[in-house]
Structure formats: C-alpha cells, structure tokens
Coordinates of C-alpha atoms and ligand atoms in Angstrom, one line a residue:
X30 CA -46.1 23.1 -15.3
X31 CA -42.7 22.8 -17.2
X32 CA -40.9 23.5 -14.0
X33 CA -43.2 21.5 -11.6
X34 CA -42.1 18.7 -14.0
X35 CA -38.3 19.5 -13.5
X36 CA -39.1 19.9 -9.8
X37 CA -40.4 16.4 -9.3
X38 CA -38.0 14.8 -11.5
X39 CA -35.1 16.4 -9.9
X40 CA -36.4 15.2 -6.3
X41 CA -37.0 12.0 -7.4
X42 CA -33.4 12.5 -8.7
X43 CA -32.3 13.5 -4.9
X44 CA -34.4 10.1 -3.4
X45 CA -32.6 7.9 -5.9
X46 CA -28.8 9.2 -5.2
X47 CA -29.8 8.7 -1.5
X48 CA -31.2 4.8 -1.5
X49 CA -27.7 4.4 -3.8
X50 CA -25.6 6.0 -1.1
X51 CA -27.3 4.3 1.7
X52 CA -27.7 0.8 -0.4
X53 CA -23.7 1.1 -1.0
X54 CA -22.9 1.8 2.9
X55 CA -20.5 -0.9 4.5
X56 CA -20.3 -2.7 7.6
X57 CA -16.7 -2.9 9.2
X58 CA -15.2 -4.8 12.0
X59 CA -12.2 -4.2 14.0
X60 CA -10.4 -6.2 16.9
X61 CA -8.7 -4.1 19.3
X62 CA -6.7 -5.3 22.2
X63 CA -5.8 -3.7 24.9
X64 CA -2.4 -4.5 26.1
X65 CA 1.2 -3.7 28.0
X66 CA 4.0 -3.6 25.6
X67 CA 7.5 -2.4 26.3
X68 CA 8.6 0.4 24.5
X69 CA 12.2 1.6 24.2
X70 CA 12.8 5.2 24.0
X71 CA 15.0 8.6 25.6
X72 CA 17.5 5.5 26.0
X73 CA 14.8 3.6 28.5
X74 CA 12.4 0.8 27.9
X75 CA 9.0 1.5 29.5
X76 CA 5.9 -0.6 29.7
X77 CA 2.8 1.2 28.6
X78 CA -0.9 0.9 27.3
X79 CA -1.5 0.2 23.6
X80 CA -3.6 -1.4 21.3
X81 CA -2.6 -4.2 19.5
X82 CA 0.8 -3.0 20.7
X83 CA 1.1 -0.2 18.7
X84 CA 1.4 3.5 19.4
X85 CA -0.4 5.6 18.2
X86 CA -2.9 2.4 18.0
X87 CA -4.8 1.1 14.4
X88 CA -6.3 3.5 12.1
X89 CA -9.8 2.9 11.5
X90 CA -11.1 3.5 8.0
X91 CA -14.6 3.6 6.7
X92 CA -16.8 5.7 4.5
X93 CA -19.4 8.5 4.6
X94 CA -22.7 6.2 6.3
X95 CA -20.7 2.6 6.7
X96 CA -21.3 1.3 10.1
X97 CA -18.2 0.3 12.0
X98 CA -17.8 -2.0 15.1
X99 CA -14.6 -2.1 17.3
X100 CA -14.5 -5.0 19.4
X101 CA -12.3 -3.8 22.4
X102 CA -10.8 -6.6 24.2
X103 CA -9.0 -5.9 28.0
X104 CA -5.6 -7.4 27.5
X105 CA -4.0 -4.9 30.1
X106 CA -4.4 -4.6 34.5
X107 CA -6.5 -1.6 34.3
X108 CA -10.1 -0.9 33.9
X109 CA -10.4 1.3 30.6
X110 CA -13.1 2.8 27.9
X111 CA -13.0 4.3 24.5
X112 CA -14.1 7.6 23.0
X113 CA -14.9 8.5 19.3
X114 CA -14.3 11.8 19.3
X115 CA -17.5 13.6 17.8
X116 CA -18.9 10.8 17.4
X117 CA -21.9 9.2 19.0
X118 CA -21.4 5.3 19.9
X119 CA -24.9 4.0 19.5
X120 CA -24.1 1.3 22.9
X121 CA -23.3 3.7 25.2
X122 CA -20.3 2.5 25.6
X123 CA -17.9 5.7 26.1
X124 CA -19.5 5.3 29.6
X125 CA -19.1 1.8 30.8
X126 CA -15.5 1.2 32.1
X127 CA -14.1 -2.4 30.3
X128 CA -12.7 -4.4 33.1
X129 CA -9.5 -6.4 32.2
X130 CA -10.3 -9.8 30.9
X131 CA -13.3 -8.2 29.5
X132 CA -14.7 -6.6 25.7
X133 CA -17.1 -3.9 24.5
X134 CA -18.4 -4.1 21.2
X135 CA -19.0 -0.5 20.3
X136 CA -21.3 0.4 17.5
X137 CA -20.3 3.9 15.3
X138 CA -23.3 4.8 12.8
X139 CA -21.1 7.7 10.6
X140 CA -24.6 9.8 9.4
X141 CA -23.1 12.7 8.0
X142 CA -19.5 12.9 9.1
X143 CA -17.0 13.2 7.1
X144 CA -12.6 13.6 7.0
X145 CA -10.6 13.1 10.3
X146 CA -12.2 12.0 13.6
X147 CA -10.0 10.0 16.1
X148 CA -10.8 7.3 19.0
X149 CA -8.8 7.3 22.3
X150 CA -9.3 6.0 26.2
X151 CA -11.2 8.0 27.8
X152 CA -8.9 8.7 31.1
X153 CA -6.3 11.2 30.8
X154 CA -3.5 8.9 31.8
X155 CA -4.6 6.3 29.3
X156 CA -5.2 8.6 26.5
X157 CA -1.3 9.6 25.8
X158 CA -1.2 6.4 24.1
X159 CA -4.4 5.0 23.6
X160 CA -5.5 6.7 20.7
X161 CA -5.1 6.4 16.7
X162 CA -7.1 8.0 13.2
X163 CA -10.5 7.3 12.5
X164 CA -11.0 8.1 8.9
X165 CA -14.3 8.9 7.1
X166 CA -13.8 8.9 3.5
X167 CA -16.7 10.6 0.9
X168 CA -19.2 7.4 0.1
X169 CA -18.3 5.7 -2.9
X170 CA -20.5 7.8 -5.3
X171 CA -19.0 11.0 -3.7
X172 CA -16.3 13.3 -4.7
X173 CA -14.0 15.4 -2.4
X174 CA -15.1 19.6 -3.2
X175 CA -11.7 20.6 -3.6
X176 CA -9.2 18.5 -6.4
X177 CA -8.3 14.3 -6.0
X178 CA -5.8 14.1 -3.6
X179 CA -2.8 11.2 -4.9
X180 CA -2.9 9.9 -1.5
X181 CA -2.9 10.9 2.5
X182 CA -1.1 10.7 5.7
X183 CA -2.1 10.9 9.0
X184 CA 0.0 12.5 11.2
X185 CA -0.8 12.4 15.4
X186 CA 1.0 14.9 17.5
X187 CA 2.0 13.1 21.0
X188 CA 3.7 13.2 23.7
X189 CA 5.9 10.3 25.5
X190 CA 5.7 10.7 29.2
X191 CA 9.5 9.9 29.8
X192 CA 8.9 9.1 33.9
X193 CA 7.0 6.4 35.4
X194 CA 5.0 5.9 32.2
X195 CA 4.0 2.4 33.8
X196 CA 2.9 3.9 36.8
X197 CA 0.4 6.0 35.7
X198 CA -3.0 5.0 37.0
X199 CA -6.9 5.9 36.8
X200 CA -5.9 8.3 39.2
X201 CA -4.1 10.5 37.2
X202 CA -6.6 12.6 35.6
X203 CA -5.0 15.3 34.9
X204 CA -0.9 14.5 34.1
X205 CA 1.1 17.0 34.8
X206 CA 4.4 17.5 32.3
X207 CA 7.7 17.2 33.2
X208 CA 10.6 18.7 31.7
X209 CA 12.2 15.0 30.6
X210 CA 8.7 14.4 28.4
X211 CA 8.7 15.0 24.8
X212 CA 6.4 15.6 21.8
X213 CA 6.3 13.0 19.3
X214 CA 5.2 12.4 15.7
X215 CA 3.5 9.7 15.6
X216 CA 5.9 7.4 18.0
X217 CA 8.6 9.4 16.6
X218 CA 10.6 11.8 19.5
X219 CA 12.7 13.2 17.0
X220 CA 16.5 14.0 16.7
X221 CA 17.0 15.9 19.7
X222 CA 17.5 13.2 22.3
X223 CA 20.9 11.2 20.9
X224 CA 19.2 7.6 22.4
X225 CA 20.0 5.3 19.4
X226 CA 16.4 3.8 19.5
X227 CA 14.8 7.7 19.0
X228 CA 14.1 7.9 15.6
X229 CA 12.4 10.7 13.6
X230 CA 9.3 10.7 11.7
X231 CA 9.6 10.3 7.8
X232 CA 7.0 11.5 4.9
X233 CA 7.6 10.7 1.4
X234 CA 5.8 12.9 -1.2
X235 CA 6.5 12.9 -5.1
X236 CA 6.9 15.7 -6.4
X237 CA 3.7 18.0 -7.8
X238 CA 1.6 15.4 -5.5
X239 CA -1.2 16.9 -3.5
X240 CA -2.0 15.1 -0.1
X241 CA -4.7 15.1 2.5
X242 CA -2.3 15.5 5.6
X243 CA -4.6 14.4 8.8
X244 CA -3.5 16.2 11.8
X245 CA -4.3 15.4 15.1
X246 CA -3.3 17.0 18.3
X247 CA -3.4 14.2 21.0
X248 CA -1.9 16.4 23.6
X249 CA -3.7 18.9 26.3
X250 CA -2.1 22.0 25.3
X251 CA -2.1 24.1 22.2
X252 CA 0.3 22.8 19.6
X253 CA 1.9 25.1 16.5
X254 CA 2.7 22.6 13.0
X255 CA 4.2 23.2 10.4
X256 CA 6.3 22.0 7.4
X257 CA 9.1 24.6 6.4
X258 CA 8.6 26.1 2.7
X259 CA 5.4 24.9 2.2
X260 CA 1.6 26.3 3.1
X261 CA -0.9 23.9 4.0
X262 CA -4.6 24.4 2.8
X263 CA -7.6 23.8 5.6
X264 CA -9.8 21.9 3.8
X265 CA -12.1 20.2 7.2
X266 CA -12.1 20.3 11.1
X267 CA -14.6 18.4 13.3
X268 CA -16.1 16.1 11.0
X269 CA -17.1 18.5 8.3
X270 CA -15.4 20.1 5.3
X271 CA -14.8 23.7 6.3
X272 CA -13.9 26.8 4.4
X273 CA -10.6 26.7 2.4
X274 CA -8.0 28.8 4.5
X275 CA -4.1 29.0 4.0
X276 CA -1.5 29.0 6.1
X277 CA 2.3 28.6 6.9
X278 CA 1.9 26.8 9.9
X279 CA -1.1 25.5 11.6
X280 CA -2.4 26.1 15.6
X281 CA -4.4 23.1 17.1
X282 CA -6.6 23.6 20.3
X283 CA -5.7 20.5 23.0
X284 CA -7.3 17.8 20.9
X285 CA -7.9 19.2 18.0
X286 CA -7.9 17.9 14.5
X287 CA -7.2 19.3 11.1
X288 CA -7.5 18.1 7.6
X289 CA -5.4 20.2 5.2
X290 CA -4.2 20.5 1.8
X291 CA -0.5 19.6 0.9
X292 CA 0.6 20.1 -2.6
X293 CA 4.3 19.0 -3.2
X294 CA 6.0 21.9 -5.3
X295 CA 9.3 22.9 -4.2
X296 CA 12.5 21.7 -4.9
X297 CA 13.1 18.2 -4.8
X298 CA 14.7 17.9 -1.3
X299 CA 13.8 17.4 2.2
X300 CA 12.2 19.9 4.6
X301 CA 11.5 19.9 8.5
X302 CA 8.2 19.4 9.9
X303 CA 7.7 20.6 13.8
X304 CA 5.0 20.7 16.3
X305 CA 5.9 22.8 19.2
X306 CA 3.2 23.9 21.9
X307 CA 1.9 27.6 21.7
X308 CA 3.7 27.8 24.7
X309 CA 6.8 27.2 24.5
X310 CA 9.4 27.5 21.4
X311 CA 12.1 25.7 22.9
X312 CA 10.5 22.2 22.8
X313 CA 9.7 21.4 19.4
X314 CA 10.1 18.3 18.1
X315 CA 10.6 17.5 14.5
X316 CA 10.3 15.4 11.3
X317 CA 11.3 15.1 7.7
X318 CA 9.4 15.3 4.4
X319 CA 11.4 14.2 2.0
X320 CA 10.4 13.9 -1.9
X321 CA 11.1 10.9 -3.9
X322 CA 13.5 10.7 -6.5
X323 CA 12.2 10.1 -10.0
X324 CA 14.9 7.2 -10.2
X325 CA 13.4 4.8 -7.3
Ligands
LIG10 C1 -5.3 -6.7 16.4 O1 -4.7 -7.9 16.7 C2 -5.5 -9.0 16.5 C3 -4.8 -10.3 17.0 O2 -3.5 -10.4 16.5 C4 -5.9 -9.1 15.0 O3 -6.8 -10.2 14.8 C5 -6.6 -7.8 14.6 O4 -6.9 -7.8 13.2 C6 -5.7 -6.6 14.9 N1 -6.5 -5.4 14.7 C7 -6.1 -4.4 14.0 C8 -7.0 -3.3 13.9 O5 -5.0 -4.4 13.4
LIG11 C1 8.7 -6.1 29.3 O1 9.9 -6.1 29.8 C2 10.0 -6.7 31.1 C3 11.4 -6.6 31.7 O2 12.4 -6.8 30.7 C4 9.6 -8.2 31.0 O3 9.6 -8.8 32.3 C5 8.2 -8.2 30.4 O4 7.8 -9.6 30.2 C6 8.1 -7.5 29.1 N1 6.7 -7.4 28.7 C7 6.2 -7.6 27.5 C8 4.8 -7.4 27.3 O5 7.0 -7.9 26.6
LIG12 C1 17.0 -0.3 21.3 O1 16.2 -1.4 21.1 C2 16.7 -2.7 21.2 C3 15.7 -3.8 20.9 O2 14.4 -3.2 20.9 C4 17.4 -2.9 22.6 O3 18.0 -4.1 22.6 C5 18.4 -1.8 22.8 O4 18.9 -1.9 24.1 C6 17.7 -0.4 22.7 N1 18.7 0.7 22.8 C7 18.6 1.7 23.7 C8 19.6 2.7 23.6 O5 17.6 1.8 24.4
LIG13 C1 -26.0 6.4 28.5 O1 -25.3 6.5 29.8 C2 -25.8 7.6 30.6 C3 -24.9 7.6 31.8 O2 -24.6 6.4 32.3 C4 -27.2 7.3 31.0 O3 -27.7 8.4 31.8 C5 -28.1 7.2 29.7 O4 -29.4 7.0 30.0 C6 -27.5 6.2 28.8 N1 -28.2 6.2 27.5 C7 -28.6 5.1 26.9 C8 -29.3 5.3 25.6 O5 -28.4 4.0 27.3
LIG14 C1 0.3 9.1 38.8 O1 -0.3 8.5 40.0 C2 0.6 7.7 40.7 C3 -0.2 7.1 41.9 O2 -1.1 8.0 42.3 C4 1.8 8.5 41.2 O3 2.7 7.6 41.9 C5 2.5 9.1 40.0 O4 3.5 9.9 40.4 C6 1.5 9.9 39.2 N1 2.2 10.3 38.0 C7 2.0 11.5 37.4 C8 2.8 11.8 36.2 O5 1.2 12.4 37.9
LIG15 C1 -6.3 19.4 30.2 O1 -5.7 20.5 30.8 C2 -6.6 21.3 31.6 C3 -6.0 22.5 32.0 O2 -4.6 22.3 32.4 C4 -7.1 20.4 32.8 O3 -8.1 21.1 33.5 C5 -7.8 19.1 32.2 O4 -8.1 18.3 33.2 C6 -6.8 18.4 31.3 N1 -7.5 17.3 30.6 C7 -7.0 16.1 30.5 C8 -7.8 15.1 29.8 O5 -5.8 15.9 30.9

C-alpha cells in the first residue's frame, strides 16, 4: 500500500516536472539572409555564399523543447535550401529549393535533442560556407550529467576553396579539392599562408576553467583535432549526451559533430590546436589557445 502510495506520488511527481519543462519551452526567431559577400583571403578576395555575410554563418541557440523558426531570405543568384542536421523541420522545407528573391520559414520542434547540432545548404557547393552551430542547451530546470561548464566555444572545422569559389554552381555536387584549398577554423586559414589578411583562430580560457568545446566537421573527409597538452572529454555526439570517453586528439567522420570536455589545467601559456584530415598529415591547419592572465 505504502509503496503504491510512493508509486503514484512519484508519477505524479514525473507529470508535474514535465508540464513545467514543457510550460517553460520558448519560441525563437531568427532572420537569415542569404547573400554574396567578398571575402579576402590566401592574398585574394573572392565572392561567396553566406548568411548575413558571415562565415561560418549565425549560431542558433535554443533550449531542450523551445521551438525555433529561421526565416531564410534569398539575397544571393542561386536557388538554395537549408538542412538541420538530425533534425526534422516540421515544413518540409529541407526539400523545397528557395529561389532568389524568395524566403522559407522553417519550423524546428527540438523534442528530445540535446548539445551540438548544426544547419547548412543542402548542395555540396553551397555547404562549404553555408553552415554555422545550432545549439540545444538542457531546459531551464535541467542540469548538464557531468560538472557546470564556466562557458563554451564552438569551433567549425572548414575548408576555403581557394579557386573559383564564385564559380561554384548547383552543379557541383561533389567538389573536388585542390591542392591551393585549405582547412580553416572557423574563417581562420591559419599561419601557414604569409597573406596578411590570413589570420589564425584564437581561444581564451582562464585558467582551472572547464569548457564545452563544440566541434564540428563541415568538411567531406575525415578530420583529426586536437589541442596539444591537453585531453578532451566526449561528453555528446548526434544530439544526445553519450558515454564519457578520453582522448588526446579527436577523429570526426565527414560531417560529424562532437561535444567534449575541456578543463584548463596546464601551465598558463598558449598551446596549438590543429585539424588535419585522416588522410593526410601534411595539411593541417592550426590555432591558438591561449589562457588569460590573472592581471587583465
Ligand atoms: C541578419 O541580418 C538581419 C538584417 O541586418 C538582422 O535583422 C538579423 O537579426 C540578422 N540575423 C542574425 C541571426 O544575426
Ligand atoms: C565585391 O567586389 C567586387 C569587385 O571589387 C565589387 O564589384 C562588388 O560590388 C563587391 N560585392 C560586395 C557584395 O561587396
Ligand atoms: C586585406 O583586406 C583589406 C580590406 O579588407 C584589403 O584592402 C587588402 O587588400 C587585403 N590584403 C590582402 C593581402 O589581400
Ligand atoms: C516532404 O517532401 C517529400 C518529398 O518532396 C514528400 O514525399 C513528402 O510527402 C513531404 N512530406 C510532407 C509532410 O509534406
Ligand atoms: C564547378 O562547376 C563549374 C561549372 O560547371 C565549373 O566551371 C567549375 O570548375 C566547377 N568547380 C569545381 C571546383 O568543381
Ligand atoms: C562526399 O564525398 C563522397 C566520397 O568522396 C562523395 O561520394 C559525396 O558525394 C560527397 N558529398 C558531398 C556532399 O560533397
């Protein structure tokens, strides 16, 4: 009887914390357009694809069960639609083409997911820099199952198409690499190109701060990351918290995404992060994470 008692409260317990997480879900909105913007880089200006003329484009940021609408308006000559990776769009949309001069309002329900997912064009020649983070963060009431992180950083593994990026078209389904292309972090092409405008990509920790570092793999080959002295906890992949694992350096699968754990406890100093393919150790590209001083 006791326990039947217990039982029914306890469910009743379980109905309640639902309606709250449901009742506290949020509805977002985001603006995206589509359009050309001139980028300079490997000493050459280029026009290409972004949104809101930014590359990688706008993270998107919601909760565990928010509802979010991106509002994708055609600013650019070509014909293009957007994918949320493991996610379903609840329009359709990923498989309606948006014609320039044209929007799609795309609908995301986020159930159950939960950590890093990302959005990016659907064609393969539009895709190398028409994509960005799409974060799900626990619901309000919910805690993360491993410690608080202080803060986190997303981190998108790239690559800049050095020729003719402004000629690729819809039919370029598959794009095929040449040896002038290189990987970036974030837009960042790293030091080994001596073009002024090449810059390389920057990550300030504080020291004993643990991080959420967000990586995604926007390129079609298997990529090897890493940060030099320090291990990386898995913590999710694909939506979903996963088993803890440890590691020096991290593969990703083409279009893979990681979440892992970063605690900042060596020296005070600055180390090299790099993302090379699996393929090829000769064409890495690299960043910096550099702690904070105490004194700034
Ligand atoms: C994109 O740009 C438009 C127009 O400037 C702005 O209203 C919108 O908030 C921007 N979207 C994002 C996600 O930054
Ligand atoms: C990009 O640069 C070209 C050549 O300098 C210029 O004609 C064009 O207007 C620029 N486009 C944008 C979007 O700024
Ligand atoms: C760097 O960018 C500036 C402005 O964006 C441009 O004037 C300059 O020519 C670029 N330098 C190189 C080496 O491309
Ligand atoms: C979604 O699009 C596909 C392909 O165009 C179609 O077969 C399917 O019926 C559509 N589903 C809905 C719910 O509209
Ligand atoms: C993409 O397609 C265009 C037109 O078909 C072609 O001129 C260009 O060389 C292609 N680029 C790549 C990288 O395949
Ligand atoms: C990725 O690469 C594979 C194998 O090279 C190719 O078949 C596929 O079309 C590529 N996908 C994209 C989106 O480029």
């Amino acid at each position: 009887m006791g326990s039947q008692k217990q039982g029914l409260m306890w469910l009743t317990g379980l109905v309640f914390l639902n309606i709250l997480v449901l009742s506290m879900a949020d509805v977002h909105h985001y603006e995206f357009f589509l359009q050309e913007s001139n980028f300079t880089k490997l000493c050459s200006t280029k026009n290409i694809l972004t949104v809101n003329g930014s590359f990688p484009g706008p993270e998107i940021r919601a909760r565990r069960g928010d509802t979010v609408f991106v509002n994708v308006h055609n600013q650019g000559n070509t014909a293009v639609s957007i994918m949320w990776e493991g996610i379903e769009d609840s329009n359709n949309g990923s498989n309606q083409l948006i014609q320039p001069g044209r929007n799609f309002n795309y609908e995301i329900e986020l159930d159950d997911k939960i950590g890093t997912l990302w959005w990016h064009a659907t064609s393969a020649w539009a895709r190398a820099t028409v994509h960005g983070a799409f974060i799900v963060l626990p619901a309000a009431n919910e805690d993360y199952p491993f410690p608080t992180p202080d803060s986190d950083k997303t981190i998108i593994i790239g690559i800049y198409i050095y020729i003719y990026m402004e000629e690729l078209t819809e039919a370029n389904q598959s794009i095929a690499l040449g040896q002038s292309d290189v990987y970036t972090i974030d837009d960042h092409t790293g030091e080994t190109n001596g073009c002024s405008n090449d810059t390389m990509f920057e990550y300030q920790v504080d020291y004993q701060g643990l991080y959420i570092v967000r990586i995604i793999n926007a390129v079609n080959e298997t990529m090897v990351f890493g940060i030099a002295s320090h291990s990386l906890t898995i913590v999710g992949q694909r939506g979903a918290y996963s088993r803890r694992s440890f590691t020096n350096s991290l593969t990703l699968a083409p279009y893979q995404v990681i979440d892992a754990l970063l605690c900042a406890n060596q020296n005070l100093g600055h180390y090299y992060i790099t993302a090379r393919p699996s393929s090829d150790t000769t064409r890495s590209t690299a960043g910096i994470l550099r702690y904070t001083t105490t004194s700034t």
